[in-house]
PDB file of C-alpha atoms in Angstrom:
ATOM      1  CA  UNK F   1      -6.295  -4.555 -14.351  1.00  0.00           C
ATOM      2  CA  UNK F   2      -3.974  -1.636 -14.017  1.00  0.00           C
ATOM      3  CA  UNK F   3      -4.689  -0.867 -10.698  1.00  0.00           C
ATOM      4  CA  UNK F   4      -3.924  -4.789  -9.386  1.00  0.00           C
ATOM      5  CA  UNK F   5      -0.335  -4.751 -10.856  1.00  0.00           C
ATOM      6  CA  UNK F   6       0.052  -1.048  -9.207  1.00  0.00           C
ATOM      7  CA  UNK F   7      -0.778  -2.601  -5.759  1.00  0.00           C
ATOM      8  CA  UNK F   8       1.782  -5.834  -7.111  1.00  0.00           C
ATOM      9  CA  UNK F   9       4.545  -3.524  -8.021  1.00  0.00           C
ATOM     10  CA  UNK F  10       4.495  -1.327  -5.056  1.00  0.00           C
ATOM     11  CA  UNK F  11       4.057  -4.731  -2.928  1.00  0.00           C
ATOM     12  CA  UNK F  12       7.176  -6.402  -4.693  1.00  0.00           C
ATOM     13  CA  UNK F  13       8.757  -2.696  -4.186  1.00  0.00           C
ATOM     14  CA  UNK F  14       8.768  -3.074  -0.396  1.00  0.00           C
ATOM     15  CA  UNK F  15       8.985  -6.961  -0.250  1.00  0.00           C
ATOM     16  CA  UNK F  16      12.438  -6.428  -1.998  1.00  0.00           C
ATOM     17  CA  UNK F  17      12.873  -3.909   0.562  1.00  0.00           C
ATOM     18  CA  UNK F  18      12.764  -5.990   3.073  1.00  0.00           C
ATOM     19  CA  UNK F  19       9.789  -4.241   4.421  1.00  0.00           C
ATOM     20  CA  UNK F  20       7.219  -6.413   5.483  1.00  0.00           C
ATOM     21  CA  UNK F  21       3.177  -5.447   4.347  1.00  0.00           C
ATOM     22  CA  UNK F  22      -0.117  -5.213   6.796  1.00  0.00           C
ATOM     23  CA  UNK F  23      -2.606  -5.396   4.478  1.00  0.00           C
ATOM     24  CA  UNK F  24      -6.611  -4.694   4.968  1.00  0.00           C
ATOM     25  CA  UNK F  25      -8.862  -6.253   1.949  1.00  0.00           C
ATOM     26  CA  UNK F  26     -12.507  -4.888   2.338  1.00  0.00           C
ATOM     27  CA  UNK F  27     -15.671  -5.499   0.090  1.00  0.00           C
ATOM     28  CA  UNK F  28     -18.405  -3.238  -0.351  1.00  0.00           C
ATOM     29  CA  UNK F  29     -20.632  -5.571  -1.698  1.00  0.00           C
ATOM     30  CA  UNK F  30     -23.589  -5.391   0.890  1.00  0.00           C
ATOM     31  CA  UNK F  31     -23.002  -1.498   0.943  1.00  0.00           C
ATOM     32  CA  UNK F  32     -24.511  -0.821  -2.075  1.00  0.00           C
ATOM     33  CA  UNK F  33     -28.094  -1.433  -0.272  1.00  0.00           C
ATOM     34  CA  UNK F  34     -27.051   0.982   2.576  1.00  0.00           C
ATOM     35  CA  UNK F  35     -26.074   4.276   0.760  1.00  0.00           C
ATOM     36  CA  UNK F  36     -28.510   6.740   2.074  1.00  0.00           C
ATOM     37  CA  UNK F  37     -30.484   8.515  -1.067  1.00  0.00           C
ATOM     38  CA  UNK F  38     -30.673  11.762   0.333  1.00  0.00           C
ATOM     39  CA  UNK F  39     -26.926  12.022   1.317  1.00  0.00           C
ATOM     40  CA  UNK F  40     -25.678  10.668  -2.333  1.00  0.00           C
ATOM     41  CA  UNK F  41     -27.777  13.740  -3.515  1.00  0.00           C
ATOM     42  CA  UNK F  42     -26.450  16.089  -1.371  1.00  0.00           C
ATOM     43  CA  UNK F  43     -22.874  14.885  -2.420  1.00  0.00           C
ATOM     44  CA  UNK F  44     -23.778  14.456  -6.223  1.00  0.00           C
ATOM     45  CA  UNK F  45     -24.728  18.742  -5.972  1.00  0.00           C
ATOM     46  CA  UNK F  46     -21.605  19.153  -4.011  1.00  0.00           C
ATOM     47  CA  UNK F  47     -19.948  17.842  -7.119  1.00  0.00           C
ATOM     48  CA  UNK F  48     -21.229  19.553  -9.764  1.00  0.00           C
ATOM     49  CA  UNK F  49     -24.516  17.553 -10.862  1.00  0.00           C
ATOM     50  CA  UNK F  50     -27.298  19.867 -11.674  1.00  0.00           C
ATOM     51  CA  UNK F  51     -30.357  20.288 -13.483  1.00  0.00           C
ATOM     52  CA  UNK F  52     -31.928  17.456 -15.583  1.00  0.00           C
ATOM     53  CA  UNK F  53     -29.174  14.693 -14.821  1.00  0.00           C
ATOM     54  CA  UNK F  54     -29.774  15.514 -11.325  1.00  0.00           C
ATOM     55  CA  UNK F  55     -33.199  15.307 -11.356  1.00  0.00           C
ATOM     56  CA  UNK F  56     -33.219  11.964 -13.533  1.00  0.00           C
ATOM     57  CA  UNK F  57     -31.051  10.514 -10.712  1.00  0.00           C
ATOM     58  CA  UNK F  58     -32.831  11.578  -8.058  1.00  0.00           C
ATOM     59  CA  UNK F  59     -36.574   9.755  -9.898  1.00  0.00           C
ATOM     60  CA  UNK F  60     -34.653   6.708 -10.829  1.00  0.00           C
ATOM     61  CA  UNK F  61     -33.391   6.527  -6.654  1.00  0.00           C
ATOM     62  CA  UNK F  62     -36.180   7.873  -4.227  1.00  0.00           C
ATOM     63  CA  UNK F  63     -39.830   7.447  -4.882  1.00  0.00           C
ATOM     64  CA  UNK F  64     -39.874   4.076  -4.455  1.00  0.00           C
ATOM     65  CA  UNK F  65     -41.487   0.843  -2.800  1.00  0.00           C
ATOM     66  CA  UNK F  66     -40.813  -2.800  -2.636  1.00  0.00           C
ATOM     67  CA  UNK F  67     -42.439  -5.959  -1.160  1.00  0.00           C
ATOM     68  CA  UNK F  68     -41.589  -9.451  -0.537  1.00  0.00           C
ATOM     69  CA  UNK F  69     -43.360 -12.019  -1.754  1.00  0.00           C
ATOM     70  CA  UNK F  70     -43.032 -16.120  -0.310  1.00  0.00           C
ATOM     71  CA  UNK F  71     -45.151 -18.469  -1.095  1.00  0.00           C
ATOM     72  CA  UNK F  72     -48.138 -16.442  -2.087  1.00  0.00           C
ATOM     73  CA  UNK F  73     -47.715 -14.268   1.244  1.00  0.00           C
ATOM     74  CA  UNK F  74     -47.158 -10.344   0.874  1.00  0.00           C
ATOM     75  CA  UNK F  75     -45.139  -7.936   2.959  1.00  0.00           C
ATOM     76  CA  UNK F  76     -46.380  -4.399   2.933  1.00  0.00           C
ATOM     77  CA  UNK F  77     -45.199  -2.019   0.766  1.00  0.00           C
ATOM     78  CA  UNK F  78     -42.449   0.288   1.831  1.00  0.00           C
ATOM     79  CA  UNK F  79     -40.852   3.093   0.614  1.00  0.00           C
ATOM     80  CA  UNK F  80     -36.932   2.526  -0.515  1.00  0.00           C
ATOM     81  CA  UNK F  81     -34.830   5.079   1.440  1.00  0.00           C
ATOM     82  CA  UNK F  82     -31.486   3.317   1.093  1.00  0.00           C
ATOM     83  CA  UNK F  83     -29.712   1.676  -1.568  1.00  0.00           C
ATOM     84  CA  UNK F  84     -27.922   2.296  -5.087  1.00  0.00           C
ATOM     85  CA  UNK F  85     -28.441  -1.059  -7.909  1.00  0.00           C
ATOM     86  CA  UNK F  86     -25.422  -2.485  -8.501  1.00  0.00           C
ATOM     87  CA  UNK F  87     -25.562  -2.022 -12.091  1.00  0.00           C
ATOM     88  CA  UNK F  88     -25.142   2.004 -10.810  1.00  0.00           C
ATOM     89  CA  UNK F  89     -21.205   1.402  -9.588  1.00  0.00           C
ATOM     90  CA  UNK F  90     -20.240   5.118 -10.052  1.00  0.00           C
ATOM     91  CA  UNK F  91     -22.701   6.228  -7.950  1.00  0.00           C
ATOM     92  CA  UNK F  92     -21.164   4.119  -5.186  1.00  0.00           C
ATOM     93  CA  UNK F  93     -17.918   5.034  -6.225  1.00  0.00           C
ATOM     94  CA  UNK F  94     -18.763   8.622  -5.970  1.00  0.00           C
ATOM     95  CA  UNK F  95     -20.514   8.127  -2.578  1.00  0.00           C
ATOM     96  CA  UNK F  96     -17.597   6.444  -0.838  1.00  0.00           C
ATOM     97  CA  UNK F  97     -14.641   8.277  -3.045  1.00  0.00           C
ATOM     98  CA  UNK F  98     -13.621  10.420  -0.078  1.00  0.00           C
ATOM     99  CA  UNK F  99     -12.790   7.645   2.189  1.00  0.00           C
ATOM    100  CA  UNK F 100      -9.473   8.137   0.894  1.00  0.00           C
ATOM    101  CA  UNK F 101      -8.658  11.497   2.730  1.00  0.00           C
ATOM    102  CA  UNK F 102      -9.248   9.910   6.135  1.00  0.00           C
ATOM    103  CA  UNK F 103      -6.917   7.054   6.322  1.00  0.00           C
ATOM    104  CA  UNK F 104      -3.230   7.457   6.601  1.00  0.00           C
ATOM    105  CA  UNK F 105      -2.265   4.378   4.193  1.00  0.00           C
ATOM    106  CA  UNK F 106      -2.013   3.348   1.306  1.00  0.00           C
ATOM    107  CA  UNK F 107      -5.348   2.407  -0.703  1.00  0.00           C
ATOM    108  CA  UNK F 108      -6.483   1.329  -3.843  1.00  0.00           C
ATOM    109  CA  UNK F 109     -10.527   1.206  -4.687  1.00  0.00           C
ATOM    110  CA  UNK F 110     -11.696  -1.051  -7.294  1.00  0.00           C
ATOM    111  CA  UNK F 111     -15.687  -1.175  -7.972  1.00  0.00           C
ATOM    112  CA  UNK F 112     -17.038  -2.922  -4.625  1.00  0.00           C
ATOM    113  CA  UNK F 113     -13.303  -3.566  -2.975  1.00  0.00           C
ATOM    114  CA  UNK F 114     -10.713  -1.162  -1.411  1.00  0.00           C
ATOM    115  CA  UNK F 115      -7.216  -2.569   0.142  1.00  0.00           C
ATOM    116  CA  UNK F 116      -5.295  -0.940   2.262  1.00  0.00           C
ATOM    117  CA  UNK F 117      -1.183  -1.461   3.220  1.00  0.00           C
ATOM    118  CA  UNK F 118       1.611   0.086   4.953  1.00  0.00           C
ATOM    119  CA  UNK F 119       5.067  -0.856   4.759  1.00  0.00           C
ATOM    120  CA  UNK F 120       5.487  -2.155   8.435  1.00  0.00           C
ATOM    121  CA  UNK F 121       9.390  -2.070   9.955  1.00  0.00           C
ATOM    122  CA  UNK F 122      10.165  -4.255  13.175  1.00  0.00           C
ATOM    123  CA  UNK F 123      12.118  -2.563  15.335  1.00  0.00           C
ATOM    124  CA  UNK F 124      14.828  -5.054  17.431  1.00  0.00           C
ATOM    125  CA  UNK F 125      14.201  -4.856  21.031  1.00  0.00           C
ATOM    126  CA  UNK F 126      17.430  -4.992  22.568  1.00  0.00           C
ATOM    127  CA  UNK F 127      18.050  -5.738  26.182  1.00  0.00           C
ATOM    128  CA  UNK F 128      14.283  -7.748  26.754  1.00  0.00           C
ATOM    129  CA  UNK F 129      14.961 -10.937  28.320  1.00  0.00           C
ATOM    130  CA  UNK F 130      12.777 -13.245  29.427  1.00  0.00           C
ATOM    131  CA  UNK F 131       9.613 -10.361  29.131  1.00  0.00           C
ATOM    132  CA  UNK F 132      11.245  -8.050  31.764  1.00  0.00           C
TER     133      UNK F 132
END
């Protein structure tokens, strides 16, 4: 909750202003089937993660096969390559954290859903008539 009334003060901050707001609103809900395993490791090491929580990670993620199942007819099994359970968030959050050192706005990540703003000033155009 604290980080929505950040985004609402420094929104109401620029609004007052007179500064007008582009704003981005993203959801990473579908993402969380797309992380790939091996990368998430390699970042989880580059962080720190080591010995047995590393290894419990890495038997809960990769390993793994699923099938569908419809109306009595099975798909063949196939390994999982891809993919963090929702009910894992940090592990999302700490696969997409640096996202943040790539854009030149402001941002704000909560669980699944990251906005982005900038404080946008309109410059008059003086001496444009008529499109010429």
């Amino acid at each position: 909750m604290i980080r929505v009334l950040n985004v609402l003060d420094e929104w109401t901050k620029l609004l007052d202003a007179g500064i007008s707001i582009d704003v981005l609103y993203t959801d990473f809900q579908k993402a969380f089937d797309t992380v790939p395993q091996r990368r998430l490791l390699t970042k989880l090491t580059s962080y720190g993660f080591s010995g047995k929580v590393l290894t419990w990670i890495q038997s809960f993620l990769t390993g793994r096969k699923q099938r569908v199942v419809v109306m009595g007819h099975e798909s063949a099994w196939e390994w999982i390559v891809s993919g963090v359970p929702r009910t894992w968030t940090p592990l999302f959050l700490i696969y997409i954290n640096d996202i943040v050192n790539n854009i030149k706005c402001n941002m704000y990540l909560f669980a699944d859903d990251m906005k982005i703003f900038s404080g946008i000033q309109l410059q008059s155009v003086s001496g444009v008539i008529n499109g010429t």
